[in-house]
Coordinates of C-alpha atoms and ligand atoms in Angstrom, one line a residue:
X1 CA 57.0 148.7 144.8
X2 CA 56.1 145.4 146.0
X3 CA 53.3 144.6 147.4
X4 CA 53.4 144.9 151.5
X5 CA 52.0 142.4 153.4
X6 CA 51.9 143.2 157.6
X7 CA 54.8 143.2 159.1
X8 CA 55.2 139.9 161.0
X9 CA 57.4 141.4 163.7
X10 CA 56.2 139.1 167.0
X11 CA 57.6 136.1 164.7
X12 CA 60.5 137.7 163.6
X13 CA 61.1 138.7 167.5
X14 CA 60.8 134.9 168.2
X15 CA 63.3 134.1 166.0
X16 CA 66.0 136.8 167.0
X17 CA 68.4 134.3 168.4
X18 CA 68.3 132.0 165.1
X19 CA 68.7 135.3 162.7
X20 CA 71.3 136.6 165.5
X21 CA 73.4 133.3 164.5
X22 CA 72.8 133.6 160.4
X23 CA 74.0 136.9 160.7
X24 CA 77.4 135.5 163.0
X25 CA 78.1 133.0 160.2
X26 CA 77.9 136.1 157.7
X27 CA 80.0 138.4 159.4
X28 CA 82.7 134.8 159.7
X29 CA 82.4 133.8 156.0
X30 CA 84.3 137.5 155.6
X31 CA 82.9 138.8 152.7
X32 CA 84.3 142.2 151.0
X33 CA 81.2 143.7 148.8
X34 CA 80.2 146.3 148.0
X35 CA 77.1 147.6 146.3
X36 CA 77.5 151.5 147.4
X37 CA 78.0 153.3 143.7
X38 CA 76.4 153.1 140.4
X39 CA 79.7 152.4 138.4
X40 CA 79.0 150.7 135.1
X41 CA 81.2 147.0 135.7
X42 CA 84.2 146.2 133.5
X43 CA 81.8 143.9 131.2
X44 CA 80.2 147.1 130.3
X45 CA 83.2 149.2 129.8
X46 CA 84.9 146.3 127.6
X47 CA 81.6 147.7 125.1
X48 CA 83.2 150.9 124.4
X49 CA 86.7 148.9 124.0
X50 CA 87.2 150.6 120.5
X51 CA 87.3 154.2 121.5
X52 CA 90.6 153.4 123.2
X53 CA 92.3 153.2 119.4
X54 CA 89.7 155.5 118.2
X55 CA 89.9 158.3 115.9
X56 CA 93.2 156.8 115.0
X57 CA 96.4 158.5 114.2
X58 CA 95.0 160.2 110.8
X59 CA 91.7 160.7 111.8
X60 CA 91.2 164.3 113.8
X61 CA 89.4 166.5 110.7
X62 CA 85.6 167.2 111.2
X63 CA 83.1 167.0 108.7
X64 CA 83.5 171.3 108.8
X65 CA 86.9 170.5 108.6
X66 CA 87.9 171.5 111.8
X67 CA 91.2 170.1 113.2
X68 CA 89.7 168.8 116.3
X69 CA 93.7 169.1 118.4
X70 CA 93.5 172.5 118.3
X71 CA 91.9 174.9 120.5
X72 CA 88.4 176.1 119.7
X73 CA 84.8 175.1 119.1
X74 CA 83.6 176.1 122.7
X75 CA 79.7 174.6 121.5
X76 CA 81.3 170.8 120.3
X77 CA 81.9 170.0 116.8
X78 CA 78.2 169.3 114.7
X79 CA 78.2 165.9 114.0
X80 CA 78.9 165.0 118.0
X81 CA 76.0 167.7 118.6
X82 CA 73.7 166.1 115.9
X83 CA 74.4 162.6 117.5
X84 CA 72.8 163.7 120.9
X85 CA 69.2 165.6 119.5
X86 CA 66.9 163.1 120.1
X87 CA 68.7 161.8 123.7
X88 CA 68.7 166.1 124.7
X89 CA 64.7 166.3 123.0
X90 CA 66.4 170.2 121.1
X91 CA 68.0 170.5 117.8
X92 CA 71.8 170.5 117.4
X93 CA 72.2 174.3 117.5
X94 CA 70.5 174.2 121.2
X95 CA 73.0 171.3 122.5
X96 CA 76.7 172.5 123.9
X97 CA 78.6 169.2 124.3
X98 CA 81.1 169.8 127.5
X99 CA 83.8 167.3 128.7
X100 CA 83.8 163.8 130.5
X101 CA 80.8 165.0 133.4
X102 CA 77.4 166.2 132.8
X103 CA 77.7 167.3 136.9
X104 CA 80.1 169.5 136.1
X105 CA 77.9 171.3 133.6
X106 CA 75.1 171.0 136.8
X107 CA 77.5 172.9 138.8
X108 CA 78.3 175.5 136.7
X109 CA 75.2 176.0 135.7
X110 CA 74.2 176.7 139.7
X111 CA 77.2 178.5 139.9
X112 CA 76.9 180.7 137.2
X113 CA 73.3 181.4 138.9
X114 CA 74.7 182.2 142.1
X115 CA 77.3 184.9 140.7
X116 CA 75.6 186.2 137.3
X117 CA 71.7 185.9 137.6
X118 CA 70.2 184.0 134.7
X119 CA 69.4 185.0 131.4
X120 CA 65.7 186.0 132.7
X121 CA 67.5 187.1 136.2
X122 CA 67.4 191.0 137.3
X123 CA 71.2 189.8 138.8
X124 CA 72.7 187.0 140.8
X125 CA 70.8 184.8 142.5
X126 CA 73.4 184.8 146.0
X127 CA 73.2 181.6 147.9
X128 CA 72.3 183.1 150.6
X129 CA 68.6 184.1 148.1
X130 CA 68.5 180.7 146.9
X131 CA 66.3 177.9 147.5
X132 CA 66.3 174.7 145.8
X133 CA 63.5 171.8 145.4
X134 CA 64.2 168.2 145.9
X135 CA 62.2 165.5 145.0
X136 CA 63.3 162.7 148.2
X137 CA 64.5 160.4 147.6
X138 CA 67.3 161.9 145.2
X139 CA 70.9 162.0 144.2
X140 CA 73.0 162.8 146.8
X141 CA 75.3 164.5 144.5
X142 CA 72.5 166.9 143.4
X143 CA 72.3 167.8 146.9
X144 CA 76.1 168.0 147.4
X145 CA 76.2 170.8 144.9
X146 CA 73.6 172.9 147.1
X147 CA 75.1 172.4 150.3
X148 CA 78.7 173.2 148.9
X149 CA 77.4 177.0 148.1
X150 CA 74.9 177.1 151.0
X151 CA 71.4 176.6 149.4
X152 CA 68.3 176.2 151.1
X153 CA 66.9 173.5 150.2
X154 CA 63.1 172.0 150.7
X155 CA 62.1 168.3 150.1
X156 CA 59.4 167.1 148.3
X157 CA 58.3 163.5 148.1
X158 CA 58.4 161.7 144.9
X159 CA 55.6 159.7 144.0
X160 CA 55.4 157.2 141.3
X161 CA 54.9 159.6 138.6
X162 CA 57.3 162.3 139.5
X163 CA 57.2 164.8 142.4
X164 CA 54.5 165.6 144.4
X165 CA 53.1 168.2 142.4
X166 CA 50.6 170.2 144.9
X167 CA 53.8 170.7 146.7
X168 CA 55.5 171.5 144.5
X169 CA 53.2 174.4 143.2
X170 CA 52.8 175.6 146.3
X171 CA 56.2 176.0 147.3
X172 CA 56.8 177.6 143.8
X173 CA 54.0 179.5 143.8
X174 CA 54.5 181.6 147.1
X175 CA 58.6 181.7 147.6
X176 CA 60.4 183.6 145.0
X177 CA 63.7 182.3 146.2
X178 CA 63.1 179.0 145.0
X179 CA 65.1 179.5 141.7
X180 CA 65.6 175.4 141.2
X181 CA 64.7 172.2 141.1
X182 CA 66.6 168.9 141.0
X183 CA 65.0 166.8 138.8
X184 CA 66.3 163.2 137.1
X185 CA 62.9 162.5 135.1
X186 CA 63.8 158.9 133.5
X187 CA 64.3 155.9 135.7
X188 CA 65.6 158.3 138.7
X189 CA 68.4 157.7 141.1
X190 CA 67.5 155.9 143.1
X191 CA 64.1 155.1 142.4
X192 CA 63.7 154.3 138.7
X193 CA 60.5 156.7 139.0
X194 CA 59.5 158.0 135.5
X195 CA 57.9 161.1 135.2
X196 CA 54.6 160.9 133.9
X197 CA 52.8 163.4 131.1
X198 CA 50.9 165.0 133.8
X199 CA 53.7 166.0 136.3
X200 CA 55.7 167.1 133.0
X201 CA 52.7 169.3 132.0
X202 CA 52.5 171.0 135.3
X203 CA 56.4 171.3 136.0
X204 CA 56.4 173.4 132.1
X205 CA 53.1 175.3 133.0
X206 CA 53.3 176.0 136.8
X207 CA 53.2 180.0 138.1
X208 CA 56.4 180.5 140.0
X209 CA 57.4 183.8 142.1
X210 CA 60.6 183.7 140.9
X211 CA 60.6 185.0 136.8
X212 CA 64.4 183.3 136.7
X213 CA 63.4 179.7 138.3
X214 CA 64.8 176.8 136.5
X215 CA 64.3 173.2 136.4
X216 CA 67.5 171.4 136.8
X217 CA 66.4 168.2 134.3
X218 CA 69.3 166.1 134.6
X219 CA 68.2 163.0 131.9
X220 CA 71.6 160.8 133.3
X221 CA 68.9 158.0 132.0
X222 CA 68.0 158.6 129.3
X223 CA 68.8 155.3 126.7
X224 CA 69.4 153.2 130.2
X225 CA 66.2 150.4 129.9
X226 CA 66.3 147.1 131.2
X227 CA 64.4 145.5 128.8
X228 CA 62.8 146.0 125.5
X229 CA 60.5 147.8 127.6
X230 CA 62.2 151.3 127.0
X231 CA 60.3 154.2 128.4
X232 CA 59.5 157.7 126.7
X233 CA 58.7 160.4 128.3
X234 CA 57.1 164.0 127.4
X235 CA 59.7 166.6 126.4
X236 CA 60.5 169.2 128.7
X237 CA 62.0 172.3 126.5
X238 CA 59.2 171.9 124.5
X239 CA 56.0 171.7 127.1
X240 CA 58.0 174.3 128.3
X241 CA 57.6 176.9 125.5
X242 CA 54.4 175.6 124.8
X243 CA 53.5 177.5 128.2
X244 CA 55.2 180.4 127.8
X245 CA 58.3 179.6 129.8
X246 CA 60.6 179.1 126.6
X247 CA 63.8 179.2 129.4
X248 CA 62.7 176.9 132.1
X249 CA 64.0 173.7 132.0
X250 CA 68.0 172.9 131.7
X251 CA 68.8 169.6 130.3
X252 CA 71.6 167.5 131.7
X253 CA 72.6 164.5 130.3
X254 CA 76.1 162.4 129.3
X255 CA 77.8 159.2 128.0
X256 CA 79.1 158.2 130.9
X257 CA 76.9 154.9 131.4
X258 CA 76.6 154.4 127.6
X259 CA 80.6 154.5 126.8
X260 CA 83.3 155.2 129.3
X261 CA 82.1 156.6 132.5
X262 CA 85.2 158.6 133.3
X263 CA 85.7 159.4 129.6
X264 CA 82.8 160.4 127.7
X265 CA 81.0 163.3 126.7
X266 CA 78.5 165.5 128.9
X267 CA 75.6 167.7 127.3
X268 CA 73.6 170.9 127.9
X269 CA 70.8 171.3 126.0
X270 CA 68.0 174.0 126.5
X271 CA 66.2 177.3 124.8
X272 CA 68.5 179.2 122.4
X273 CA 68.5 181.8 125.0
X274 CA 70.1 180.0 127.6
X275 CA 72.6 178.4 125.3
X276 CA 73.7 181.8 124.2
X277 CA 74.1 182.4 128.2
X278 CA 76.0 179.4 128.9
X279 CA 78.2 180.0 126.1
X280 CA 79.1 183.7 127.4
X281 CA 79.9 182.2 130.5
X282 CA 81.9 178.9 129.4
X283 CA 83.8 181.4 127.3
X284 CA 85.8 182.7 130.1
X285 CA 86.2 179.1 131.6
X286 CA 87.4 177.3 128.4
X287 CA 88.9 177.7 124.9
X288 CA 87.3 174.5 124.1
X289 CA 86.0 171.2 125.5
X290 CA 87.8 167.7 124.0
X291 CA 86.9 167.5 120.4
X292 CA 88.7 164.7 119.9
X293 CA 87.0 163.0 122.9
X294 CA 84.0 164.0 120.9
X295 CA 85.1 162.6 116.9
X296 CA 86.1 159.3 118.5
X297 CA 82.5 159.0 120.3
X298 CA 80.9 160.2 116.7
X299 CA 83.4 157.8 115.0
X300 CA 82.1 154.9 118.1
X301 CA 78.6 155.5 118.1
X302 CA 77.9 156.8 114.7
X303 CA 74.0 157.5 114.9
X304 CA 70.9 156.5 116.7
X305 CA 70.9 153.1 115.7
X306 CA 74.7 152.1 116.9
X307 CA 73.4 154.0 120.5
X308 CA 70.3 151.8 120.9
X309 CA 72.7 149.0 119.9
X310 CA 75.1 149.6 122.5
X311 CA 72.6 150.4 124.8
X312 CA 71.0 147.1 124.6
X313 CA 73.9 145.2 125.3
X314 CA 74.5 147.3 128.6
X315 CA 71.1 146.0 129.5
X316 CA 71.9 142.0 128.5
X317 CA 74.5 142.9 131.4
X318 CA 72.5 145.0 134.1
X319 CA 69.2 142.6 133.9
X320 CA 70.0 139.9 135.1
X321 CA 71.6 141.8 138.2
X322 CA 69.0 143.2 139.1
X323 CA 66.4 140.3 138.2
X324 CA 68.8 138.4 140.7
X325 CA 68.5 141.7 143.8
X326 CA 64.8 141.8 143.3
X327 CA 64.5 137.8 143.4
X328 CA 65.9 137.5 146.7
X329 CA 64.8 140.4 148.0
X330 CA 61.3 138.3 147.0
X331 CA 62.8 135.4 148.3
X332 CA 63.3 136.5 151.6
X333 CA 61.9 139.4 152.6
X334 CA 58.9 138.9 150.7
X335 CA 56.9 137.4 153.6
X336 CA 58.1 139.2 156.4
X337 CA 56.4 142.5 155.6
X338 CA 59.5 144.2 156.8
X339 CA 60.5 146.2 154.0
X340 CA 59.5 147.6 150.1
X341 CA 61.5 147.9 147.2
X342 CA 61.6 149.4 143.7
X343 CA 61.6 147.0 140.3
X344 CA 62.9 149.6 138.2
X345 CA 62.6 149.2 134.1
X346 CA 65.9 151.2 133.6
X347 CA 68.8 153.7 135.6
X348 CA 71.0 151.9 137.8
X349 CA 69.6 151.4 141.3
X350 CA 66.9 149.8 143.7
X351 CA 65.5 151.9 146.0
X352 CA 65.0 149.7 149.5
X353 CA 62.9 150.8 152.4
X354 CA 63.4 149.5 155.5
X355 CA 60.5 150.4 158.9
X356 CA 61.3 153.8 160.7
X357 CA 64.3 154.4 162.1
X358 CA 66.3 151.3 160.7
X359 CA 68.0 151.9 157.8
X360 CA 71.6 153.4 159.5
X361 CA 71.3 150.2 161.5
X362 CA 70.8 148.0 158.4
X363 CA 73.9 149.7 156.7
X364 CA 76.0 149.7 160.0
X365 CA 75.0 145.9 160.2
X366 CA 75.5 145.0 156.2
X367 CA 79.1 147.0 156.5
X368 CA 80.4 145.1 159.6
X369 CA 79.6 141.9 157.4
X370 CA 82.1 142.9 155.0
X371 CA 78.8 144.6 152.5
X372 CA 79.4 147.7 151.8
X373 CA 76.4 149.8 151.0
X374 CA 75.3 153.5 150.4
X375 CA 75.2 155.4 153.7
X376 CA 71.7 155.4 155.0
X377 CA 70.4 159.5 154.8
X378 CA 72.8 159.8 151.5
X379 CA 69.1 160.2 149.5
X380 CA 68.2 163.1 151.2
X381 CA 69.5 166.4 151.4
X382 CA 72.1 166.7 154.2
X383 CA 72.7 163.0 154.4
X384 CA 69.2 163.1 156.6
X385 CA 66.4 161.1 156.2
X386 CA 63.8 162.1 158.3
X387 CA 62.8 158.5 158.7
X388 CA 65.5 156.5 158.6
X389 CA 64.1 154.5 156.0
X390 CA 65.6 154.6 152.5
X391 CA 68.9 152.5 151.2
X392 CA 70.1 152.7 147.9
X393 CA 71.1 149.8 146.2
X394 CA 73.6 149.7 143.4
X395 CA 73.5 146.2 141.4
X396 CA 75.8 147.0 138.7
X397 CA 79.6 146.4 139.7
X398 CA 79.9 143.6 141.1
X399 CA 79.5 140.0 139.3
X400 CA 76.1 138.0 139.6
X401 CA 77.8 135.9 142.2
X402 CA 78.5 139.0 144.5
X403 CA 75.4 140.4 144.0
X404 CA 73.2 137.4 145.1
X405 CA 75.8 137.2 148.1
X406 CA 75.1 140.8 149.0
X407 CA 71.1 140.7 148.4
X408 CA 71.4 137.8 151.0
X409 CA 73.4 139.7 153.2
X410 CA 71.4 142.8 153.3
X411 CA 67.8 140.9 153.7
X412 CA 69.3 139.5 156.6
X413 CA 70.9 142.3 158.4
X414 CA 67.1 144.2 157.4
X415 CA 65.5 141.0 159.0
X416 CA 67.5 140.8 162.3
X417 CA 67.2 145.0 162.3
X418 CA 63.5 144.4 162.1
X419 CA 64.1 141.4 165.1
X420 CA 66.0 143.6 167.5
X421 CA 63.5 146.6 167.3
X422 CA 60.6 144.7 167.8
X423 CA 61.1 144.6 171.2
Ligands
PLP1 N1 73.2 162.4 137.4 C1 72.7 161.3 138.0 C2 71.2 161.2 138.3 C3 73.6 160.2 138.3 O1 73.1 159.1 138.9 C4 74.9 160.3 138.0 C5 75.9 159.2 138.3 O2 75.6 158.3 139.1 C6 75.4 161.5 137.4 C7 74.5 162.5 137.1 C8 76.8 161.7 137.0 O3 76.9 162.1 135.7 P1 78.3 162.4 135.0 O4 79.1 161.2 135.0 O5 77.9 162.8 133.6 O6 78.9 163.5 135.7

């Protein structure tokens, strides 16, 4: 976060009518923007241009020799398993590669919860026994998933190391229904928090009152740095079963910001027990995910080295788009004391906060200037933000161009927000 200085609101008051006229010539220059999802641009997709003639005609044997057209191979061929051990933190026996979304694999997961119980589970959890943690603010999608099969669910602040972890204990500690918890440790949507050692530690070691409770440790940003400045974080299966809870965590991740984001691969990786359970589940659902999908990323990627490649070049793209939100967001908003925002060092958003009780208004503003942003609340479970503060901001579609059009745009519309309340 930026530093805050005080809000300067009697000025900004006294210069309503002014910002009440930049924000007329905005809404006249009739701009269409829109900075509302984290979609990788067409730059970025233009890296993975080779999969599109990849394996080839000829090439659809494994190294086991499997034909990868036919049916089969429900865990994903080896090699596309072995590529993926150090992004999933487990060894390529404990990985199941799915198909093109790794929130698919989240909703089964929950799904399977609800109807089957856990491995560790006595039976099924039932929605209407099932309480979920989330860390605010978070990915609405996370909290889509809950709402669709009616979970309770409990916020928890996220701090800047993680999750507020007396709160979290506490809650876990006490209420045997909480069986999950949403949790995107690396550069998190939408804040770009990283989980530090110590809230890793205490999420592996923590007492919970529900045997079955799992952690829901969807790494969607995993390889995704800015800069050369890539951070590492502690492994979760491991701290796990180095406190006894050898079944705890569930780790999400996917290719679907490092290649193709509508067609790459999605991954599971966790304990050997709950691999085995997945599988017995997935067995019913599937004869196979796309192994060919899978050879032509092997094929594409070929080993950690051609990933970190590949991942660099995605962030020659994203840095200077988000250098260019955060400079004007500096630029003008710096002095007014209106409003904080994220500098995240990886994942693909800035989280903005706006005072109390402005941020729909900011949105409603920026979208009736032809910017089109996330809708305020999204971050929060049930599209409500108890404060009416947070706005996500997604920098990586459009062109440099847009983007400094649209940072303008929205540090206006958060200035003249800021104007009209102060009176
Ligand atoms: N998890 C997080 C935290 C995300 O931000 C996103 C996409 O924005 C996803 C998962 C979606 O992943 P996938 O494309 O693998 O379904």
């Amino acid at each position: 976060m930026a530093a805050t200085p005080s809000p300067r609101l009697t000025e900004l008051r006294a210069m309503r009518e002014q910002l009440q006229s930049s924000y007329a010539a905005l809404k006249a220059a009739g701009l269409t923007l829109n900075m509302a999802r984290g979609k990788p641009a067409s730059d970025q997709l233009d890296l993975s241009a080779e999969l599109m003639v990849l394996p080839g005609a000829n090439d659809f044997t494994a190294a086991d020799g499997t034909d990868c057209r036919n049916y089969g191979g429900l865990q994903g061929l080896t090699e596309a398993r072995q590529l993926f051990t150090k992004v999933m933190g487990v060894t390529a026996d404990n990985i199941i590669i799915g198909d093109n979304s790794s929130l698919a694999l989240m909703h089964d997961c929950v799904a399977f919860g609800l109807l089957k119980g856990t491995c560790d589970s006595n039976g099924p959890w039932q929605a209407a026994h099932t309480t979920f943690l989330c860390p605010v603010p978070g990915y609405d999608r996370h909290f889509a998933i809950c709402e669709e099969f009616g979970i309770r669910m409990i916020n928890v602040p996220l701090n800047e190391e993680g999750p507020d972890m007396d709160a979290v204990e506490k809650l876990v500690a006490s209420d045997p229904t909480i069986k999950g918890m949403w949790c995107v440790p690396k550069y998190s949507n939408p804040t770009g928090t990283v989980y530090s050692d110590t809230v890793i530690e205490r999420l592996a070691s923590m007492k919970t009152a529900a045997p079955d409770f799992r952690l829901f440790w969807d790494n969607a940003y995993v390889v995704h740095h800015l800069s050369g400045e890539a951070a590492d974080i502690a492994n979760i299966v491991e701290r796990c079963a180095h406190h006894g809870n050898p079944n705890r965590a569930y780790v999400f991740s996917s290719t679907s910001k490092i290649t193709l984001a509508g067609a790459g691969l999605a991954m599971f990786g966790s304990s050997p027990a709950n691999v085995k359970w997945l599988l017995a589940r997935m067995n019913q659902r599937t004869i196979g995910s796309d192994k060919i999908n899978q050879l032509r990323h092997v094929r594409f990627l070929r080993d950690e080295a051609g990933l970190a490649t590949l991942m660099n070049k995605h962030a020659a793209i994203l840095k200077p788009k988000f250098d260019k939100v955060i400079e004007i967001f500096n630029r003008d908003l710096g002095e007014w004391g209106v409003a904080t925002w994220t500098v995240p060092k990886g994942g693909y958003f800035v989280s903005l906060d706006v005072p109390a009780g402005l941020a729909k208004r900011v949105v409603q503003l920026a979208k009736e200037a032809g910017i089109v942003l996330t809708p305020a609340g999204a971050t929060f479970p049930g599209g409500k933000d108890p404060e009416d503060r947070n706005i996500r901001i997604a920098p990586s579609f459009p062109d440099l161009e847009e983007i400094s059009k649209a940072a303008e745009g929205v540090s206006l519309c958060v200035l003249l927000a800021a104007a009209e309340s102060a009176n």
